[in-house]
XYZ file of C-alpha atoms in Angstrom:
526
model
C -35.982 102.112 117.327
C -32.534 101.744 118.376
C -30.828 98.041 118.252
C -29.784 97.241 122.050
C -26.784 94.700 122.392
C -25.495 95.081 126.005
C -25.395 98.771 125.174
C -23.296 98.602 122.101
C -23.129 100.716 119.582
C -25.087 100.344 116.081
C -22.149 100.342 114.456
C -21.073 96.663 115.129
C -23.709 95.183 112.081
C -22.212 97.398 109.933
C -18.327 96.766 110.886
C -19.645 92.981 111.466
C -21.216 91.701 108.162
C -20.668 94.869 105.840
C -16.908 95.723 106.093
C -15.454 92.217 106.217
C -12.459 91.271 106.944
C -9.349 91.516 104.864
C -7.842 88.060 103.505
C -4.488 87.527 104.297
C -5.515 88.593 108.172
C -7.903 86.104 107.881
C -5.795 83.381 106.845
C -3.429 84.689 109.796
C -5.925 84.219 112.524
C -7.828 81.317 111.852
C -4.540 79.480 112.005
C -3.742 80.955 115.208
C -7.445 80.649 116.727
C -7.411 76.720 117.091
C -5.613 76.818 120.158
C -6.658 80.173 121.552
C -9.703 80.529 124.354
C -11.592 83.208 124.024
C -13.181 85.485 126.590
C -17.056 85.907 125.646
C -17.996 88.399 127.975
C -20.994 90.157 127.568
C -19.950 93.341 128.862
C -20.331 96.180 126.202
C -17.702 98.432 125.154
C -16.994 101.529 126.856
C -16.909 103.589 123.717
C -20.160 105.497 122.905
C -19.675 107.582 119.746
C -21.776 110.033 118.654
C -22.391 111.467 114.746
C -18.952 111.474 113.635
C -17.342 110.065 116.389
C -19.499 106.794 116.090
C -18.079 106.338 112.803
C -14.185 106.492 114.148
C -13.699 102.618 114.464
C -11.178 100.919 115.241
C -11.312 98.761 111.780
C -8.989 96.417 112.597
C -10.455 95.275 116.121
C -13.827 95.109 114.146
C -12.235 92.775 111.396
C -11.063 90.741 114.152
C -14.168 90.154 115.835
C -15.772 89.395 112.328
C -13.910 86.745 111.823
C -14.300 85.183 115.048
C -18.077 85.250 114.535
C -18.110 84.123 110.989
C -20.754 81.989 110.393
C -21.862 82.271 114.131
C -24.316 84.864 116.689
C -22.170 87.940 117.181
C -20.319 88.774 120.556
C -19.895 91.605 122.336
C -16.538 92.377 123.909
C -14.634 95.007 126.444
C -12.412 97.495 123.760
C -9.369 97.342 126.013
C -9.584 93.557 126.439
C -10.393 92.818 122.679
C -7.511 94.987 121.465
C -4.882 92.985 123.775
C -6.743 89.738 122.881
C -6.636 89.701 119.471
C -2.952 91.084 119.432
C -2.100 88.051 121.970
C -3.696 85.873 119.069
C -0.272 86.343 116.471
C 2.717 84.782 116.576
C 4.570 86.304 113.538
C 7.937 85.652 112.921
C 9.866 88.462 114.081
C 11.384 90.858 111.919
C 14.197 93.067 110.515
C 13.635 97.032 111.958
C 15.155 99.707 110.960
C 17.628 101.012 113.713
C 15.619 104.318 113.392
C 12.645 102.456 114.520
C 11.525 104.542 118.054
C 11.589 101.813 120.820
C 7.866 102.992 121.269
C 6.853 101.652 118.216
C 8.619 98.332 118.086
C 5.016 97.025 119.305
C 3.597 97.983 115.289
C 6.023 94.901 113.927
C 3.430 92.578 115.978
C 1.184 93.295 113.161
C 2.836 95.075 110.441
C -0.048 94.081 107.831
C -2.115 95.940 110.277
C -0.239 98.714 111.269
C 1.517 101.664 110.232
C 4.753 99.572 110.316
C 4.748 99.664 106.211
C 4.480 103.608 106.054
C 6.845 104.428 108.495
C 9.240 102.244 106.455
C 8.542 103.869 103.223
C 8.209 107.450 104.806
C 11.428 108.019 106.846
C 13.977 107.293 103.924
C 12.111 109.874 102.211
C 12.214 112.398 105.326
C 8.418 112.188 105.581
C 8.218 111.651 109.363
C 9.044 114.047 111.991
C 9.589 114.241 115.501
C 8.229 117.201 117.068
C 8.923 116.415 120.656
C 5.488 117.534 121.881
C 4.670 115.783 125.780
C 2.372 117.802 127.857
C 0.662 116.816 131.688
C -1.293 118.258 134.021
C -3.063 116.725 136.378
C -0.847 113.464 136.041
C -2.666 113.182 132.485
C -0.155 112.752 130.163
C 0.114 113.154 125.924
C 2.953 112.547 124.069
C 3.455 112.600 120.513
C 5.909 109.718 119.042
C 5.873 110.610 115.618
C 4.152 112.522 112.825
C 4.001 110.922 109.363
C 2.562 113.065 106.536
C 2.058 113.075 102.804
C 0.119 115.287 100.524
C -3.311 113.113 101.213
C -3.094 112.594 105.024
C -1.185 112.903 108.364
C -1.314 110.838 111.099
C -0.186 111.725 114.789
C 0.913 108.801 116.676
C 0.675 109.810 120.224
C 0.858 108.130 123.829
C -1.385 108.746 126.661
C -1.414 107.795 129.877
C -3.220 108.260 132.948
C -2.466 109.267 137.020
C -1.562 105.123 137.379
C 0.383 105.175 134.595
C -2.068 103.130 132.155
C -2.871 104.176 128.829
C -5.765 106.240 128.030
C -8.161 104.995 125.780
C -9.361 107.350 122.774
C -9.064 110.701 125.554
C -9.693 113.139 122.415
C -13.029 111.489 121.198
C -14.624 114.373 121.772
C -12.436 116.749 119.480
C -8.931 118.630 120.958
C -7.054 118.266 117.893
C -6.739 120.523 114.562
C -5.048 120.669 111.267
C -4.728 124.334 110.176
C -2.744 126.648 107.652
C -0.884 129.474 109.496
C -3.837 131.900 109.491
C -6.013 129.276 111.275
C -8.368 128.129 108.465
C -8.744 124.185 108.878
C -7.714 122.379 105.994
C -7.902 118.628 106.803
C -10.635 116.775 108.729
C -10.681 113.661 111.341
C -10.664 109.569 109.704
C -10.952 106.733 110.571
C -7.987 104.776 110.585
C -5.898 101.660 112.211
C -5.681 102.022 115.839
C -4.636 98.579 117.133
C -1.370 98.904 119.606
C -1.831 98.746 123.180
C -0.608 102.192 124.765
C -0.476 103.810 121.077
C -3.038 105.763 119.242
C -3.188 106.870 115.883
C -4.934 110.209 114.945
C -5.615 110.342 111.462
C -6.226 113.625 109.074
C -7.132 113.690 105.290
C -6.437 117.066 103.618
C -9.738 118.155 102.310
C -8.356 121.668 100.964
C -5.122 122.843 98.667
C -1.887 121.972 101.413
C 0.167 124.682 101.866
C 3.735 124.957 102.540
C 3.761 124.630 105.880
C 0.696 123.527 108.382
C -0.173 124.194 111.950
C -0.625 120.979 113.993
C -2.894 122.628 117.248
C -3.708 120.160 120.449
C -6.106 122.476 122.750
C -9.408 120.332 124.329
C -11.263 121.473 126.575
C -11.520 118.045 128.421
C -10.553 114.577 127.745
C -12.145 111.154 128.384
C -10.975 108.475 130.574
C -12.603 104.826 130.885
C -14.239 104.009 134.590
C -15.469 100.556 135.717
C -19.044 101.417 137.120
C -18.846 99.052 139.976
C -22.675 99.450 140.370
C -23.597 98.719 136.955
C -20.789 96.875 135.891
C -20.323 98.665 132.683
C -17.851 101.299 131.743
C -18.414 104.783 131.651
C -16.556 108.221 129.694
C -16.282 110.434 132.695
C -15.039 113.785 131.445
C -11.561 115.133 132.925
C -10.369 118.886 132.722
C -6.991 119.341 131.440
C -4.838 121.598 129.945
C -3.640 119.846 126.974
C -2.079 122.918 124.589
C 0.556 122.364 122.409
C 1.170 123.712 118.732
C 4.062 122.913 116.067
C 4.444 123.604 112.218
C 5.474 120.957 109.664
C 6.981 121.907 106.571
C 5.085 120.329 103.724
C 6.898 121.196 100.637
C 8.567 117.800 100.613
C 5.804 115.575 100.782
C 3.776 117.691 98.115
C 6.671 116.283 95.641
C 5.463 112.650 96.171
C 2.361 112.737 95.162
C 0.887 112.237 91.539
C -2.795 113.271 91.570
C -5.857 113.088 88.703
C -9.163 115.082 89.186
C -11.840 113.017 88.246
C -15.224 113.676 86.304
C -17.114 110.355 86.332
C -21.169 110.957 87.352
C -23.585 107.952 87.613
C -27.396 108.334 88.844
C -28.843 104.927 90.795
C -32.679 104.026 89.783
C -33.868 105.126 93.070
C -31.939 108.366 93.180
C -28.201 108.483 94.749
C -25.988 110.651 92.264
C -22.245 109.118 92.945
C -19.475 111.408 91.089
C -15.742 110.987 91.298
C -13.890 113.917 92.173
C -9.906 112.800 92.282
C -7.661 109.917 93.060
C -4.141 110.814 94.732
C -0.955 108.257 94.414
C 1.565 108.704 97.452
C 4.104 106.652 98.278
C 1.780 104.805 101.283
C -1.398 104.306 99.211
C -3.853 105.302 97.115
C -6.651 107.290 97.809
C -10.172 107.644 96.222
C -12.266 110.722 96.646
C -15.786 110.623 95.723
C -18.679 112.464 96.521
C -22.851 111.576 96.438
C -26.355 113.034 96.409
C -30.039 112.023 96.693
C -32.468 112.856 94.326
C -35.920 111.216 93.492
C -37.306 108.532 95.446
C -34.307 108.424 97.498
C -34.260 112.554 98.577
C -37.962 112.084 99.212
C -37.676 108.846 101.835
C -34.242 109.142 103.073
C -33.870 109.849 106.888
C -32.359 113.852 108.070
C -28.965 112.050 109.113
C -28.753 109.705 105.641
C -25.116 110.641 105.720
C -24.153 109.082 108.882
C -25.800 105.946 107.821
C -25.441 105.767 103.586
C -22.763 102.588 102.957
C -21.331 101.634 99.472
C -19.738 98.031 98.759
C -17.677 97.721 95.506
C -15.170 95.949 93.934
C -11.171 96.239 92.267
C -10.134 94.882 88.674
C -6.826 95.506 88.424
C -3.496 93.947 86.561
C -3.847 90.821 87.862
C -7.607 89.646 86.211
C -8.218 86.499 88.341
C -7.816 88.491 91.473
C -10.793 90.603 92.182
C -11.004 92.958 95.659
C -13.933 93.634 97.164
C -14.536 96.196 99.511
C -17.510 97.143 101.989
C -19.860 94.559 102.626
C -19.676 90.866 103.049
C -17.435 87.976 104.128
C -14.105 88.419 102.665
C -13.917 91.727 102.075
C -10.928 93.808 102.307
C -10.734 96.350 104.830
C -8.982 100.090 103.765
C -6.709 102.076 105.864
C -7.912 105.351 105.528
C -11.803 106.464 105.628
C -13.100 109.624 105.864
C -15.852 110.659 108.351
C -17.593 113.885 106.504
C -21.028 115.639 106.906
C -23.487 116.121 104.310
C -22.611 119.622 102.718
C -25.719 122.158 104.098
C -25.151 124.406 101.047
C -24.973 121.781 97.977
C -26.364 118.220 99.964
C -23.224 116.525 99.115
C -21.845 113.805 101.459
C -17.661 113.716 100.746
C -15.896 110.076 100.091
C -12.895 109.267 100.658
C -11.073 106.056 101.107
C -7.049 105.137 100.812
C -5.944 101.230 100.619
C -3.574 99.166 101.704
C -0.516 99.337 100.247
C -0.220 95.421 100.239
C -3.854 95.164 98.786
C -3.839 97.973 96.190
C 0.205 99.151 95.617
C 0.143 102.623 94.774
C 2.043 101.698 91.740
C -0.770 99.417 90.364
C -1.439 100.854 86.775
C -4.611 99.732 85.693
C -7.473 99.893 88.296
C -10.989 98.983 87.114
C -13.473 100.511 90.093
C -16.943 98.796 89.957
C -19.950 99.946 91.914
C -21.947 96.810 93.364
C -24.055 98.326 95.788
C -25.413 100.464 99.092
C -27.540 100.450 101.515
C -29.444 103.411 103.174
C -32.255 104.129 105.449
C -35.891 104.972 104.424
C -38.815 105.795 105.626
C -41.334 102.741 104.400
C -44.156 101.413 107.109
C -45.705 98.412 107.616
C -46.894 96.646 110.331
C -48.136 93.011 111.919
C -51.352 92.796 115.017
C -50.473 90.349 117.451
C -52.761 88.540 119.384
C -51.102 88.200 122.574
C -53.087 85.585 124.143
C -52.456 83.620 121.090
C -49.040 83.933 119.953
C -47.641 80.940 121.812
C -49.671 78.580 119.712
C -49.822 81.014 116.463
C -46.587 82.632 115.574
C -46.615 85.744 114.092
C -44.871 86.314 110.538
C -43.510 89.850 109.800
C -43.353 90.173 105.414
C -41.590 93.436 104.606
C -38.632 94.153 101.654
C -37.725 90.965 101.281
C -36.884 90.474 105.483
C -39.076 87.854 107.385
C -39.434 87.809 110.958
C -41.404 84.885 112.960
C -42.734 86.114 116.056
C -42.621 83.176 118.152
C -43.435 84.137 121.898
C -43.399 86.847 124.941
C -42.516 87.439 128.116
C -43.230 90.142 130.632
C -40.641 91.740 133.111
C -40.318 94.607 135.518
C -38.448 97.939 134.393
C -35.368 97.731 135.481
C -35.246 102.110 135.499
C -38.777 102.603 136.561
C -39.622 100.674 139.857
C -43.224 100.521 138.715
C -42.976 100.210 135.311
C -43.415 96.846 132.976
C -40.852 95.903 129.858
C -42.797 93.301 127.185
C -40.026 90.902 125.219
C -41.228 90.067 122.018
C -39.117 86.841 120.980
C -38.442 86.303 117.187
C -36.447 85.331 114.575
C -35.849 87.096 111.102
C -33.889 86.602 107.925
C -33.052 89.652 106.947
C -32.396 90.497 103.351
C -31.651 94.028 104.226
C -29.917 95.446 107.217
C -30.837 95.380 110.800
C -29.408 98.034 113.492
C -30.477 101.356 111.733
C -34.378 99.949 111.368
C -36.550 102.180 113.712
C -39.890 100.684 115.102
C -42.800 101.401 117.202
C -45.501 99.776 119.254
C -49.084 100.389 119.407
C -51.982 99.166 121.666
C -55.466 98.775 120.693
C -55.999 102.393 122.248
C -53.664 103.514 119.704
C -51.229 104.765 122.100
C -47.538 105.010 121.118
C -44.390 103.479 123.061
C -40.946 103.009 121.289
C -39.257 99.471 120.496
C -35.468 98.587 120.584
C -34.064 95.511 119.924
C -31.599 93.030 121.377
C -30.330 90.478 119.756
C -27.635 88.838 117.637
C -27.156 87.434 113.934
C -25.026 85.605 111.409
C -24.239 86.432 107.805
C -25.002 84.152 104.976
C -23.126 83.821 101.658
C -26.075 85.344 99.869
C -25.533 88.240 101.798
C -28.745 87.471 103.860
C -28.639 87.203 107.563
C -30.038 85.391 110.469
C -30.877 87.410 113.370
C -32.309 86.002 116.679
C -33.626 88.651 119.015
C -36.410 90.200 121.169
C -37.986 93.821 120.271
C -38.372 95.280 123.693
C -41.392 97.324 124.459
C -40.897 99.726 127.485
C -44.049 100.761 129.747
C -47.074 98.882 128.814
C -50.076 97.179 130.328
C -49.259 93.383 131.881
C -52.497 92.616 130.504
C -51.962 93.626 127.384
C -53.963 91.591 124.960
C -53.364 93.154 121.732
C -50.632 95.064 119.848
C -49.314 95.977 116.508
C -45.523 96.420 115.760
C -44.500 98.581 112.945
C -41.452 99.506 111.098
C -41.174 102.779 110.239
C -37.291 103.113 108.824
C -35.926 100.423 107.037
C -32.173 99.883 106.484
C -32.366 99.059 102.460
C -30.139 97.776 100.602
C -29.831 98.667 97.036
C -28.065 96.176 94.452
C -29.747 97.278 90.885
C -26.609 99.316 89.869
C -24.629 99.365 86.665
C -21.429 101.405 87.062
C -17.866 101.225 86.063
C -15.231 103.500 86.052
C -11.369 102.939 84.909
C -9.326 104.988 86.980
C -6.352 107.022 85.577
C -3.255 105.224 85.152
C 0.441 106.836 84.972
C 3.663 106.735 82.909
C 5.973 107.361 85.850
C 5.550 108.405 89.790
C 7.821 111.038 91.045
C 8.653 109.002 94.367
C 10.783 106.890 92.530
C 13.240 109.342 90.564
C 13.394 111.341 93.968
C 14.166 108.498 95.491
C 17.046 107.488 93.483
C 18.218 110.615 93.225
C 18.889 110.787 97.489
């Protein structure tokens, strides 16, 4: 089963109700929604990820749009139009910039809470940011890079892109085209997810996953990009691949920005009852955040039922005690959450089964100089394999409902409808209509259909829910059931996969605190 919204990704659930929003930008935009219309298309986005590139989100659009449908069905938007919208939607006050600030980036002080305004502010007094004056084109596709901002946990390449007309290019390197190497080729930092909010700007975003050397190799050579097309047929946007020559290469010298850091290997291990082994490896202080690195493991029940891809689709949602006791930040799941700046998108480790962590805040949320951090493990949520299943009369389900009674998620089967197949000329979709509370999640449930001949067909689902303060949700939607009889008079829908989540966990670590951060003698010592 695959959840169908307009053709959207899965991911929106999990951006939706599990990462929250952080809550000064809430505060910000709810004051500046009252007298803002909104567009609520129901065009999808263009952007259709795969594996790690599904998990490359643009966290701040998705914070946006989780506000907006706080309390309320979720909608689905057009990237390019959501991005402008919810910039359009501020009306900070302006501010002081530096006279060093690049006229291209002026557009980060629109957001500065959300951007990388902060770090390039704290970086360039401390010659952290470079300008390698790196613009190729071919083909009247154009990539230029702005700036280059690195530290001993991360880098990120702020580029610009445009196309033949002169528009920007959305996301043209989803696909891969960029590398972080030593000088003998051997990669030593791997893609995140990171803010990517500006119109015309993008932000590519590398964590260091190996020992940084003195100097690095920044390498730009895809074999094709991706540019956005209105179908005018279908209405919907498509990726259509583009041939370019897009080689470049520099070196940045990284001996600097290994001073600033202040870094603690970890060695904290906790087992969950139903099998995920969570250890913390090492926590790194830099002058634009901290990060967290963490790593985890199945075992047990969990090894046993989890899906082949669990590390695409395990999420954790903790909280932050730190100096200030009545102020407690939660992170990954839930209304008023905080969002992070940094997250890593890793693979589950063939050789040991180990799916990396890693997450950096916000310096405004969590200050890298924040002594005493208390992390606390609340929860996750993965997908296993657990079946069961619900026959449905069909002639009787207008006057009987159907109830569905599985983990703790109930789902009322009210009604049907039959329609023609809008792919196969001769073929028949059935709509099941229902409505579910959902104690667990929703979009990475798989299902399947079976007749009274015991013939298979799969199930997807369209639909759209609200989050509760309990953490439960309210989904209406319709499982859709693709080439079966018209007069179908019986069938049973089961649920194969379910997206659990996991609360019994009892685990608390206090992180490593510091007598002094080198940042600051350097730093008076310029």
């Amino acid at each position: 089963m695959k959840l169908k919204s307009n053709e959207e990704d899965p991911m929106w659930e999990h951006m939706l109700f599990s990462q929250g929003t952080d809550t000064d930008f809430t505060q910000k935009v709810m004051q500046s929604l009252e007298e803002v219309e909104m567009d609520y298309s129901k065009q999808g986005s263009h952007q259709r990820w795969e594996r790690a590139k599904q998990r490359r989100r643009m966290i701040t659009a998705a914070a946006a749009v989780s506000l907006i449908v706080m309390g309320s069905s979720l909608l689905a938007w057009k990237q390019p139009d959501l991005i402008r919208q919810v910039s359009s939607i501020f009306s900070l006050q302006p501010q002081t910039i530096e006279e060093s600030l690049p006229p291209e980036l002026k557009a980060w002080t629109e957001m500065s809470d959300l951007s990388w305004l902060e770090d390039y502010k704290k970086s360039k007094p401390l010659g952290l940011v470079q300008t390698p004056k790196i613009k190729v084109e071919d083909k009247g596709y154009s990539f230029e890079i702005v700036n280059v901002m690195v530290d001993s946990s991360r880098i990120v390449i702020t580029a610009k892109q445009t196309g033949p007309d002169g528009k920007e290019l959305q996301s043209p390197l989803e696909d891969g085209g960029l590398q972080v190497t030593d000088l003998e080729g051997n990669v030593i930092a791997s893609l995140a997810r990171g803010i990517n909010m500006m119109d015309g700007l993008e932000e590519y975003v590398f964590i260091f996953d190996q020992t940084v050397p003195d100097r690095i190799l920044v390498t730009g050579n895809p074999e094709y990009i991706r540019e956005s097309v209105d179908n005018q047929e279908t209405g919907r946007f498509e990726r259509k691949q583009v041939e370019v020559d897009w080689d470049f290469r520099f070196q940045i010298d990284m001996k600097k920005a290994k001073q600033f850091e202040h870094r603690d290997i970890l060695d904290a291990k906790y087992t969950t009852p139903e099998g995920l082994v969570v250890s913390m490896e090492q926590m790194i202080r830099t002058p634009n955040g901290i990060r967290l690195d963490m790593g985890f493991k199945l075992k047990d029940m969990l090894a046993s039922k989890a899906t082949a891809d669990w590390g695409d689709d395990l999420h954790i949602w903790y909280h932050l005690e730190t100096d200030q006791p009545q102020k407690i930040l939660r992170f990954g799941d839930g209304i008023g959450r905080h969002s992070v700046k940094i997250q890593g998108l890793p693979t589950v480790n063939e050789d040991n089964g180990t799916l990396p962590w890693s997450e950096t805040w916000y310096t405004g949320t969590v200050p890298p100089e924040t002594k005493n951090i208390r992390f606390v493990l609340d929860g996750y949520s993965l997908p296993v394999k657990d079946e069961a299943a619900v026959h449905i009369n069909m002639e009787k389900l207008e006057q009987t409902p159907v109830v569905f009674e599985h983990e703790g998620d109930q789902i009322t089967i009210t009604g049907s409808s039959m329609e023609k197949d809008a792919v196969k000329s001769n073929g028949n979709v059935l709509r099941l209509h229902a409505k579910g509370r959902y104690t667990n999640n929703v979009t990475r449930d798989q299902w399947i259909a079976l007749d009274s001949n015991g013939e298979e067909y799969p199930v997807e689902i369209e639909g759209s829910g609200s989050a509760n303060e309990d953490g439960t949700a309210e989904w209406i939607m319709d499982f859709v059931v693709a080439g079966v009889d018209p007069n179908l008079s019986e069938l049973t829908l089961k649920r194969t996969v379910v997206d659990k989540r996991f609360t019994d966990v009892n685990w608390a670590v206090d992180l490593p605190s510091y007598t002094s951060l080198p940042w600051e003698s350097l730093a008076e010592n310029k």
